[in-house]
mmCIF file of C-alpha atoms in Angstrom:
data_model
loop_
_atom_site.group_PDB
_atom_site.id
_atom_site.type_symbol
_atom_site.label_atom_id
_atom_site.label_comp_id
_atom_site.label_asym_id
_atom_site.label_seq_id
_atom_site.Cartn_x
_atom_site.Cartn_y
_atom_site.Cartn_z
ATOM 1 C CA MET I 30 0.024 0.107 -0.163
ATOM 2 C CA ASN I 31 1.549 3.367 -0.928
ATOM 3 C CA VAL I 32 1.292 6.012 1.590
ATOM 4 C CA ILE I 33 2.419 9.688 1.652
ATOM 5 C CA LEU I 34 4.260 9.595 5.066
ATOM 6 C CA SER I 35 6.897 6.854 5.305
ATOM 7 C CA SER I 36 9.586 8.066 8.073
ATOM 8 C CA ARG I 37 8.767 8.508 11.458
ATOM 9 C CA LEU I 38 9.864 12.151 11.702
ATOM 10 C CA GLN I 39 7.310 12.747 8.816
ATOM 11 C CA LYS I 40 4.335 11.180 10.588
ATOM 12 C CA THR I 41 4.965 13.132 13.699
ATOM 13 C CA THR I 42 5.673 16.352 12.076
ATOM 14 C CA VAL I 43 2.088 15.921 10.297
ATOM 15 C CA LEU I 44 0.541 14.926 13.382
ATOM 16 C CA ILE I 45 1.899 17.990 15.314
ATOM 17 C CA ALA I 46 0.534 20.107 12.389
ATOM 18 C CA GLY I 47 -2.809 18.401 12.687
ATOM 19 C CA PHE I 48 -3.149 19.639 16.226
ATOM 20 C CA VAL I 49 -2.208 23.236 15.007
ATOM 21 C CA VAL I 50 -5.113 22.623 12.368
ATOM 22 C CA LEU I 51 -7.606 21.403 14.957
ATOM 23 C CA ALA I 52 -6.824 24.594 17.303
ATOM 24 C CA VAL I 53 -7.187 26.880 14.451
ATOM 25 C CA VAL I 54 -10.724 25.536 13.167
ATOM 26 C CA MET I 55 -11.624 25.469 16.746
ATOM 27 C CA VAL I 56 -11.110 29.159 17.253
ATOM 28 C CA ALA I 57 -12.919 29.818 13.880
ATOM 29 C CA SER I 58 -15.807 28.001 15.019
ATOM 30 C CA ILE I 59 -15.933 29.940 17.912
ATOM 31 C CA LEU I 60 -15.744 33.165 16.076
ATOM 32 C CA PHE I 61 -17.587 32.630 12.996
ATOM 33 C CA GLY I 62 -21.243 31.850 12.307
ATOM 34 C CA ILE I 63 -24.551 33.886 11.708
ATOM 35 C CA ASN I 64 -23.054 36.395 14.208
ATOM 36 C CA GLN I 65 -19.325 37.110 13.963
ATOM 37 C CA TYR I 66 -16.992 38.085 16.808
ATOM 38 C CA SER I 67 -13.401 39.249 17.027
ATOM 39 C CA LEU I 68 -10.704 37.180 18.897
ATOM 40 C CA THR I 69 -10.627 39.753 21.364
ATOM 41 C CA THR I 70 -14.095 39.593 22.218
ATOM 42 C CA ALA I 71 -13.740 35.732 22.583
ATOM 43 C CA VAL I 72 -10.847 36.227 24.936
ATOM 44 C CA GLU I 73 -12.930 38.791 27.138
ATOM 45 C CA ALA I 74 -15.500 36.508 27.424
ATOM 46 C CA TYR I 75 -13.463 34.403 29.689
ATOM 47 C CA THR I 76 -11.336 37.067 31.259
ATOM 48 C CA GLN I 77 -13.497 40.008 31.526
ATOM 49 C CA PHE I 78 -17.134 38.575 31.400
ATOM 50 C CA SER I 79 -19.776 41.259 31.243
ATOM 51 C CA GLY I 80 -22.842 39.304 30.564
ATOM 52 C CA SER I 81 -23.368 40.957 27.046
ATOM 53 C CA GLU I 82 -25.175 39.074 24.456
ATOM 54 C CA GLU I 83 -21.666 38.445 22.710
ATOM 55 C CA HIS I 84 -19.968 37.022 25.797
ATOM 56 C CA LEU I 85 -23.130 34.744 26.500
ATOM 57 C CA ILE I 86 -23.381 33.544 23.009
ATOM 58 C CA ILE I 87 -19.438 32.564 23.195
ATOM 59 C CA THR I 88 -19.557 30.916 26.630
ATOM 60 C CA THR I 89 -22.986 29.123 26.351
ATOM 61 C CA SER I 90 -23.157 28.205 22.693
ATOM 62 C CA ARG I 91 -20.123 28.435 20.531
ATOM 63 C CA MET I 92 -17.553 26.900 23.047
ATOM 64 C CA PRO I 93 -19.890 23.903 23.917
ATOM 65 C CA ARG I 94 -20.715 23.238 20.426
ATOM 66 C CA THR I 95 -17.073 23.391 19.359
ATOM 67 C CA LEU I 96 -16.047 21.083 22.191
ATOM 68 C CA THR I 97 -18.900 18.603 21.423
ATOM 69 C CA ALA I 98 -17.883 18.603 17.493
ATOM 70 C CA VAL I 99 -14.297 17.880 18.503
ATOM 71 C CA ALA I 100 -15.426 15.057 20.764
ATOM 72 C CA VAL I 101 -17.885 13.580 18.680
ATOM 73 C CA GLY I 102 -15.871 13.680 15.474
ATOM 74 C CA SER I 103 -12.678 12.116 17.118
ATOM 75 C CA SER I 104 -14.566 9.227 18.785
ATOM 76 C CA LEU I 105 -16.653 8.383 15.588
ATOM 77 C CA ALA I 106 -13.421 8.173 13.415
ATOM 78 C CA VAL I 107 -11.746 6.100 16.127
ATOM 79 C CA ALA I 108 -14.717 3.923 16.077
ATOM 80 C CA GLY I 109 -14.517 3.234 12.507
ATOM 81 C CA VAL I 110 -10.952 2.401 12.629
ATOM 82 C CA LEU I 111 -11.817 -0.392 15.255
ATOM 83 C CA LEU I 112 -14.823 -1.796 13.166
ATOM 84 C CA GLN I 113 -12.712 -1.738 10.166
ATOM 85 C CA ALA I 114 -9.837 -3.784 11.830
ATOM 86 C CA LEU I 115 -12.333 -5.805 13.521
ATOM 87 C CA THR I 116 -14.368 -6.902 10.460
ATOM 88 C CA ARG I 117 -11.689 -6.325 7.813
ATOM 89 C CA ASN I 118 -14.553 -4.492 5.939
ATOM 90 C CA PRO I 119 -13.135 -1.117 4.489
ATOM 91 C CA LEU I 120 -16.738 0.530 4.241
ATOM 92 C CA ALA I 121 -17.413 -0.510 8.199
ATOM 93 C CA SER I 122 -18.660 2.071 10.335
ATOM 94 C CA PRO I 123 -20.421 2.426 13.893
ATOM 95 C CA SER I 124 -23.809 2.044 12.014
ATOM 96 C CA LEU I 125 -22.751 -1.402 10.786
ATOM 97 C CA ILE I 126 -23.569 -2.835 14.250
ATOM 98 C CA GLY I 127 -26.745 -0.976 14.697
ATOM 99 C CA VAL I 128 -25.470 1.830 17.164
ATOM 100 C CA ASN I 129 -27.293 4.570 15.625
ATOM 101 C CA ALA I 130 -30.480 2.824 14.876
ATOM 102 C CA GLY I 131 -30.604 1.555 18.584
ATOM 103 C CA ALA I 132 -29.863 4.840 20.159
ATOM 104 C CA ALA I 133 -32.691 6.399 17.909
ATOM 105 C CA ALA I 134 -35.070 3.693 18.761
ATOM 106 C CA ALA I 135 -34.315 4.110 22.339
ATOM 107 C CA ILE I 136 -34.646 7.974 22.278
ATOM 108 C CA VAL I 137 -38.067 7.610 20.301
ATOM 109 C CA THR I 138 -39.602 4.845 22.529
ATOM 110 C CA THR I 139 -38.748 6.889 25.614
ATOM 111 C CA ILE I 140 -40.614 10.038 24.394
ATOM 112 C CA VAL I 141 -43.512 7.842 23.314
ATOM 113 C CA VAL I 142 -43.607 5.985 26.802
ATOM 114 C CA PHE I 143 -42.832 8.861 29.039
ATOM 115 C CA GLY I 144 -43.569 12.045 26.822
ATOM 116 C CA SER I 145 -41.479 15.365 27.054
ATOM 117 C CA GLN I 146 -40.899 15.101 31.069
ATOM 118 C CA PHE I 147 -37.369 14.020 30.873
ATOM 119 C CA PRO I 148 -34.673 16.772 30.065
ATOM 120 C CA VAL I 149 -32.354 16.682 27.339
ATOM 121 C CA SER I 150 -29.287 15.123 29.772
ATOM 122 C CA GLN I 151 -31.387 12.276 30.621
ATOM 123 C CA MET I 152 -32.569 11.638 27.093
ATOM 124 C CA MET I 153 -28.965 11.428 26.397
ATOM 125 C CA TRP I 154 -28.783 8.351 28.704
ATOM 126 C CA ALA I 155 -31.580 6.647 26.962
ATOM 127 C CA GLY I 156 -29.445 6.916 23.511
ATOM 128 C CA PHE I 157 -26.393 5.861 25.241
ATOM 129 C CA ILE I 158 -27.948 2.599 26.791
ATOM 130 C CA GLY I 159 -30.078 1.943 23.539
ATOM 131 C CA ALA I 160 -26.876 2.122 21.734
ATOM 132 C CA GLY I 161 -24.971 -0.289 24.120
ATOM 133 C CA VAL I 162 -27.886 -2.741 24.388
ATOM 134 C CA THR I 163 -27.927 -2.766 20.642
ATOM 135 C CA ALA I 164 -24.404 -3.416 19.997
ATOM 136 C CA LEU I 165 -24.290 -6.030 22.754
ATOM 137 C CA LEU I 166 -27.029 -8.077 21.293
ATOM 138 C CA VAL I 167 -25.574 -7.743 17.573
ATOM 139 C CA TYR I 168 -22.216 -9.275 19.206
ATOM 140 C CA GLY I 169 -24.284 -12.052 21.040
ATOM 141 C CA LEU I 170 -25.845 -12.768 17.752
ATOM 142 C CA ALA I 171 -22.648 -12.798 15.831
ATOM 143 C CA SER I 172 -20.955 -15.004 18.595
ATOM 144 C CA ALA I 173 -23.756 -17.813 18.389
ATOM 145 C CA GLY I 174 -23.261 -20.754 16.620
ATOM 146 C CA ARG I 175 -20.438 -22.907 15.019
ATOM 147 C CA GLY I 176 -17.343 -20.826 14.679
ATOM 148 C CA GLY I 177 -18.126 -17.796 16.862
ATOM 149 C CA MET I 178 -17.772 -14.441 15.470
ATOM 150 C CA THR I 179 -16.840 -13.944 12.249
ATOM 151 C CA PRO I 180 -16.838 -10.552 9.923
ATOM 152 C CA ILE I 181 -19.464 -11.575 7.819
ATOM 153 C CA LYS I 182 -21.748 -12.877 11.054
ATOM 154 C CA LEU I 183 -21.193 -9.566 12.728
ATOM 155 C CA THR I 184 -22.073 -7.595 9.434
ATOM 156 C CA LEU I 185 -25.216 -9.594 8.974
ATOM 157 C CA SER I 186 -26.209 -9.604 12.494
ATOM 158 C CA GLY I 187 -25.670 -5.573 12.538
ATOM 159 C CA ALA I 188 -27.690 -5.155 9.484
ATOM 160 C CA ALA I 189 -30.728 -7.325 10.900
ATOM 161 C CA VAL I 190 -31.035 -5.394 14.209
ATOM 162 C CA ALA I 191 -30.221 -2.213 12.659
ATOM 163 C CA ALA I 192 -33.163 -2.728 10.359
ATOM 164 C CA PHE I 193 -35.540 -3.942 13.033
ATOM 165 C CA ALA I 194 -34.609 -0.997 15.581
ATOM 166 C CA SER I 195 -35.091 1.239 12.223
ATOM 167 C CA SER I 196 -38.694 -0.181 11.734
ATOM 168 C CA VAL I 197 -39.456 0.312 15.487
ATOM 169 C CA THR I 198 -38.488 3.980 15.180
ATOM 170 C CA SER I 199 -40.731 4.621 11.952
ATOM 171 C CA LEU I 200 -43.562 2.806 13.433
ATOM 172 C CA PHE I 201 -43.627 5.052 16.595
ATOM 173 C CA MET I 202 -42.908 8.085 14.559
ATOM 174 C CA LEU I 203 -45.765 7.192 12.229
ATOM 175 C CA LEU I 204 -48.230 6.596 15.231
ATOM 176 C CA GLN I 205 -47.357 9.405 17.097
ATOM 177 C CA GLU I 206 -46.872 12.565 14.742
ATOM 178 C CA LYS I 207 -45.615 14.688 17.987
ATOM 179 C CA THR I 208 -42.757 12.222 18.320
ATOM 180 C CA MET I 209 -41.447 13.170 15.192
ATOM 181 C CA THR I 210 -40.638 16.821 16.093
ATOM 182 C CA GLU I 211 -39.294 15.783 19.413
ATOM 183 C CA ALA I 212 -36.942 12.960 17.998
ATOM 184 C CA PHE I 213 -35.847 15.198 15.066
ATOM 185 C CA TYR I 214 -33.175 16.532 17.436
ATOM 186 C CA TRP I 215 -31.519 13.462 17.447
ATOM 187 C CA LEU I 216 -32.141 11.599 14.184
ATOM 188 C CA VAL I 217 -30.808 14.345 11.733
ATOM 189 C CA GLY I 218 -27.394 14.518 13.960
ATOM 190 C CA SER I 219 -26.412 18.073 15.224
ATOM 191 C CA VAL I 220 -23.989 19.600 17.876
ATOM 192 C CA GLU I 221 -26.277 22.848 18.042
ATOM 193 C CA GLY I 222 -27.978 23.578 21.187
ATOM 194 C CA ARG I 223 -25.572 21.134 23.248
ATOM 195 C CA GLN I 224 -24.411 22.764 26.822
ATOM 196 C CA LEU I 225 -21.184 22.009 28.652
ATOM 197 C CA ASP I 226 -22.807 19.993 31.262
ATOM 198 C CA HIS I 227 -23.961 17.380 28.398
ATOM 199 C CA PHE I 228 -20.338 17.387 27.178
ATOM 200 C CA PHE I 229 -18.776 16.720 30.657
ATOM 201 C CA MET I 230 -21.430 13.895 31.155
ATOM 202 C CA ILE I 231 -20.384 12.001 28.120
ATOM 203 C CA ILE I 232 -16.674 12.894 27.699
ATOM 204 C CA PRO I 233 -15.293 10.537 30.492
ATOM 205 C CA TYR I 234 -16.558 7.656 28.456
ATOM 206 C CA LEU I 235 -15.143 9.078 25.092
ATOM 207 C CA LEU I 236 -11.655 9.303 26.892
ATOM 208 C CA VAL I 237 -11.903 5.699 28.135
ATOM 209 C CA GLY I 238 -12.527 4.907 24.504
ATOM 210 C CA TRP I 239 -9.747 6.604 23.037
ATOM 211 C CA LEU I 240 -7.278 5.422 25.892
ATOM 212 C CA GLY I 241 -8.489 1.868 25.146
ATOM 213 C CA ALA I 242 -7.899 2.124 21.537
ATOM 214 C CA MET I 243 -4.520 3.318 22.086
ATOM 215 C CA LEU I 244 -3.632 0.422 24.116
ATOM 216 C CA LEU I 245 -5.187 -1.962 21.608
ATOM 217 C CA THR I 246 -3.215 -0.798 18.837
ATOM 218 C CA GLY I 247 -0.621 -3.567 18.896
ATOM 219 C CA SER I 248 -3.471 -6.060 18.781
ATOM 220 C CA LEU I 249 -5.396 -4.433 16.009
ATOM 221 C CA ASN I 250 -2.146 -4.804 13.787
ATOM 222 C CA LEU I 251 -2.305 -8.470 14.071
ATOM 223 C CA MET I 252 -6.264 -8.597 13.862
ATOM 224 C CA VAL I 253 -6.035 -7.336 10.248
ATOM 225 C CA LEU I 254 -3.851 -10.153 9.134
ATOM 226 C CA GLY I 255 -6.770 -12.616 9.835
ATOM 227 C CA ASP I 256 -7.745 -14.680 12.837
ATOM 228 C CA ASP I 257 -5.533 -17.578 12.169
ATOM 229 C CA VAL I 258 -2.638 -15.360 11.900
ATOM 230 C CA ALA I 259 -3.255 -13.594 15.066
ATOM 231 C CA THR I 260 -4.006 -16.598 16.818
ATOM 232 C CA GLY I 261 -0.770 -18.239 15.592
ATOM 233 C CA LEU I 262 1.050 -15.083 17.058
ATOM 234 C CA GLY I 263 -0.454 -15.415 20.290
ATOM 235 C CA GLN I 264 -3.598 -13.166 20.169
ATOM 236 C CA LYS I 265 -6.584 -13.948 22.273
ATOM 237 C CA ILE I 266 -8.691 -12.900 19.673
ATOM 238 C CA ILE I 267 -12.046 -13.568 21.392
ATOM 239 C CA LEU I 268 -11.043 -11.109 24.058
ATOM 240 C CA VAL I 269 -9.581 -8.824 21.670
ATOM 241 C CA LYS I 270 -12.770 -8.657 19.504
ATOM 242 C CA ALA I 271 -14.911 -8.196 22.726
ATOM 243 C CA THR I 272 -12.727 -5.337 23.965
ATOM 244 C CA ALA I 273 -12.874 -3.640 20.509
ATOM 245 C CA ILE I 274 -16.650 -3.925 20.497
ATOM 246 C CA LEU I 275 -16.792 -2.514 23.923
ATOM 247 C CA LEU I 276 -14.731 0.432 22.948
ATOM 248 C CA VAL I 277 -16.884 1.102 20.021
ATOM 249 C CA VAL I 278 -20.067 1.078 22.380
ATOM 250 C CA LEU I 279 -18.459 3.684 24.483
ATOM 251 C CA LEU I 280 -17.179 5.723 21.565
ATOM 252 C CA ALA I 281 -20.213 5.547 19.153
ATOM 253 C CA GLY I 282 -22.883 5.170 21.693
ATOM 254 C CA GLY I 283 -21.527 8.287 23.476
ATOM 255 C CA SER I 284 -21.380 10.189 20.345
ATOM 256 C CA VAL I 285 -24.786 9.425 19.104
ATOM 257 C CA ALA I 286 -26.263 10.208 22.782
ATOM 258 C CA LEU I 287 -24.524 13.520 22.649
ATOM 259 C CA ALA I 288 -24.994 14.780 18.873
ATOM 260 C CA GLY I 289 -27.463 12.043 17.158
ATOM 261 C CA PRO I 290 -26.323 9.748 14.374
ATOM 262 C CA ILE I 291 -23.834 11.544 12.482
ATOM 263 C CA ALA I 292 -23.007 9.546 9.285
ATOM 264 C CA PHE I 293 -19.661 9.029 7.297
ATOM 265 C CA VAL I 294 -17.165 10.186 9.980
ATOM 266 C CA GLY I 295 -16.264 6.639 10.694
ATOM 267 C CA ILE I 296 -15.468 5.950 7.063
ATOM 268 C CA ILE I 297 -13.950 9.185 5.524
ATOM 269 C CA ILE I 298 -11.317 9.956 8.309
ATOM 270 C CA PRO I 299 -9.911 6.438 8.672
ATOM 271 C CA HIS I 300 -9.484 5.974 4.889
ATOM 272 C CA LEU I 301 -7.846 9.433 4.755
ATOM 273 C CA CYS I 302 -5.354 8.743 7.736
ATOM 274 C CA ARG I 303 -4.681 5.332 6.369
ATOM 275 C CA PHE I 304 -3.640 7.057 2.876
ATOM 276 C CA LEU I 305 -1.271 9.310 5.020
ATOM 277 C CA VAL I 306 0.225 6.887 7.464
ATOM 278 C CA GLY I 307 -0.592 3.238 6.340
ATOM 279 C CA LEU I 308 -2.041 0.349 8.258
ATOM 280 C CA ASP I 309 -0.088 0.716 11.411
ATOM 281 C CA HIS I 310 -2.410 1.373 14.132
ATOM 282 C CA ARG I 311 -0.020 2.927 16.561
ATOM 283 C CA TRP I 312 -0.393 5.946 14.030
ATOM 284 C CA LEU I 313 -3.627 5.408 12.612
ATOM 285 C CA ILE I 314 -5.640 5.908 16.070
ATOM 286 C CA PRO I 315 -3.911 9.040 17.133
ATOM 287 C CA TYR I 316 -4.430 10.626 13.489
ATOM 288 C CA SER I 317 -8.080 9.642 13.511
ATOM 289 C CA ILE I 318 -8.390 11.255 16.778
ATOM 290 C CA VAL I 319 -6.788 14.672 15.480
ATOM 291 C CA PHE I 320 -8.077 14.545 12.249
ATOM 292 C CA GLY I 321 -11.562 13.444 13.184
ATOM 293 C CA GLY I 322 -12.189 16.397 15.621
ATOM 294 C CA ALA I 323 -10.822 18.915 12.811
ATOM 295 C CA PHE I 324 -13.195 17.225 10.177
ATOM 296 C CA LEU I 325 -16.552 17.459 12.315
ATOM 297 C CA VAL I 326 -15.520 21.184 13.509
ATOM 298 C CA CYS I 327 -14.855 22.186 9.968
ATOM 299 C CA ALA I 328 -18.362 20.367 8.738
ATOM 300 C CA ASP I 329 -20.206 22.429 11.445
ATOM 301 C CA LEU I 330 -18.711 25.455 10.221
ATOM 302 C CA LEU I 331 -19.620 24.598 6.750
ATOM 303 C CA SER I 332 -23.223 24.049 7.793
ATOM 304 C CA ARG I 333 -23.455 27.162 9.583
ATOM 305 C CA LEU I 334 -22.255 29.166 6.398
ATOM 306 C CA VAL I 335 -24.097 27.652 3.660
ATOM 307 C CA LEU I 336 -27.258 29.360 4.547
ATOM 308 C CA MET I 337 -25.951 32.375 6.452
ATOM 309 C CA PRO I 338 -27.377 35.117 4.088
ATOM 310 C CA MET I 339 -30.862 33.558 5.122
ATOM 311 C CA ARG I 340 -29.697 33.353 9.000
ATOM 312 C CA LEU I 341 -30.448 29.551 8.828
ATOM 313 C CA GLU I 342 -28.002 26.556 9.842
ATOM 314 C CA VAL I 343 -27.991 23.198 8.394
ATOM 315 C CA PRO I 344 -27.644 20.378 10.746
ATOM 316 C CA VAL I 345 -24.028 18.889 10.878
ATOM 317 C CA GLY I 346 -25.376 15.530 9.762
ATOM 318 C CA VAL I 347 -26.603 16.685 6.686
ATOM 319 C CA ALA I 348 -23.231 18.330 5.788
ATOM 320 C CA THR I 349 -21.449 15.101 6.603
ATOM 321 C CA ALA I 350 -23.597 13.228 4.449
ATOM 322 C CA MET I 351 -23.162 15.306 1.330
ATOM 323 C CA ILE I 352 -19.283 15.219 1.853
ATOM 324 C CA GLY I 353 -19.610 11.547 2.643
ATOM 325 C CA VAL I 354 -21.495 10.624 -0.547
ATOM 326 C CA ALA I 355 -18.973 12.404 -2.605
ATOM 327 C CA PHE I 356 -16.302 10.600 -0.832
ATOM 328 C CA ILE I 357 -17.571 7.021 -0.664
ATOM 329 C CA ILE I 358 -18.412 6.818 -4.595
ATOM 330 C CA PRO I 359 -14.984 7.130 -5.569
ATOM 331 C CA LEU I 360 -13.864 4.810 -2.742
ATOM 332 C CA VAL I 361 -15.995 2.187 -3.940
ATOM 333 C CA ARG I 362 -15.197 2.474 -7.494
ATOM 334 C CA ARG I 363 -11.378 2.673 -7.015
ATOM 335 C CA ARG I 364 -10.880 1.005 -3.562
ATOM 336 C CA ALA I 365 -7.354 2.772 -3.924
ATOM 337 C CA TYR I 366 -7.181 2.810 0.144
ATOM 338 C CA ALA I 367 -8.960 -0.292 0.893
#
């Protein structure tokens, strides 16, 4: 496989540059949108807070939104790397194991059963639990029967459970029109309106997922060679697979609970990073963390600027879907980086 960065020095330099890019786009995300602010105003919002509209927007809207985009983008990218290594499927993403569909079904079911009595923070827990239960169900189905879990069994189980969860969601939304408006908040995928307390509620789980993925890089490098080779090299493949699935639940489930099902990040970023640094997960995971966060912040900025003359914003899930389709079509046709 041809890669752009071959030496350790090149990879380290570009990774540091990635952190700089991430910092720059985060600042841009705080400053630009329907309302534009100067860097001085942003600094004064934290050093000399006056309670003005500008300071309130920066501290209660722009900063939480930016941090949420970084956390969700990084987590979805790492979850995509884990699933693609686990299934050896270059198009695998968190939606493969039904995480998105399970979280959406749990949230819609909660709204139908309990109405609007729960605040957003508790609805996020419903999404997190739904994503986790769905992923564990898929893992259990894929592990049942002769031969244990295989990539094809995991893919088929995920497709079946995701289809069932989507059907439940559609049924509830069809029966109760009111549910559709309230569930739209999650189903489209958006980082708008998230608060710092929402971010701090989920970020510990995402940090555990990032750290766990970093510790698993050596095993992932062997898993992509196939189960037989990995077993021959001393890997306990059942333990590695179960750990990887648990990390995906933490990363993708936490992301969906925080911002809804944002598609394509888990496909686009792993492939771009693989194009840069190759198949070595010791580099692929940190690159995905940095560039996944930067990508979703940029996509969120784009979603604000597209309809800015009309003072409207497009949900970031729509922006990533439009970018993702343009990325996937040539990828499927060429498979240059698979």
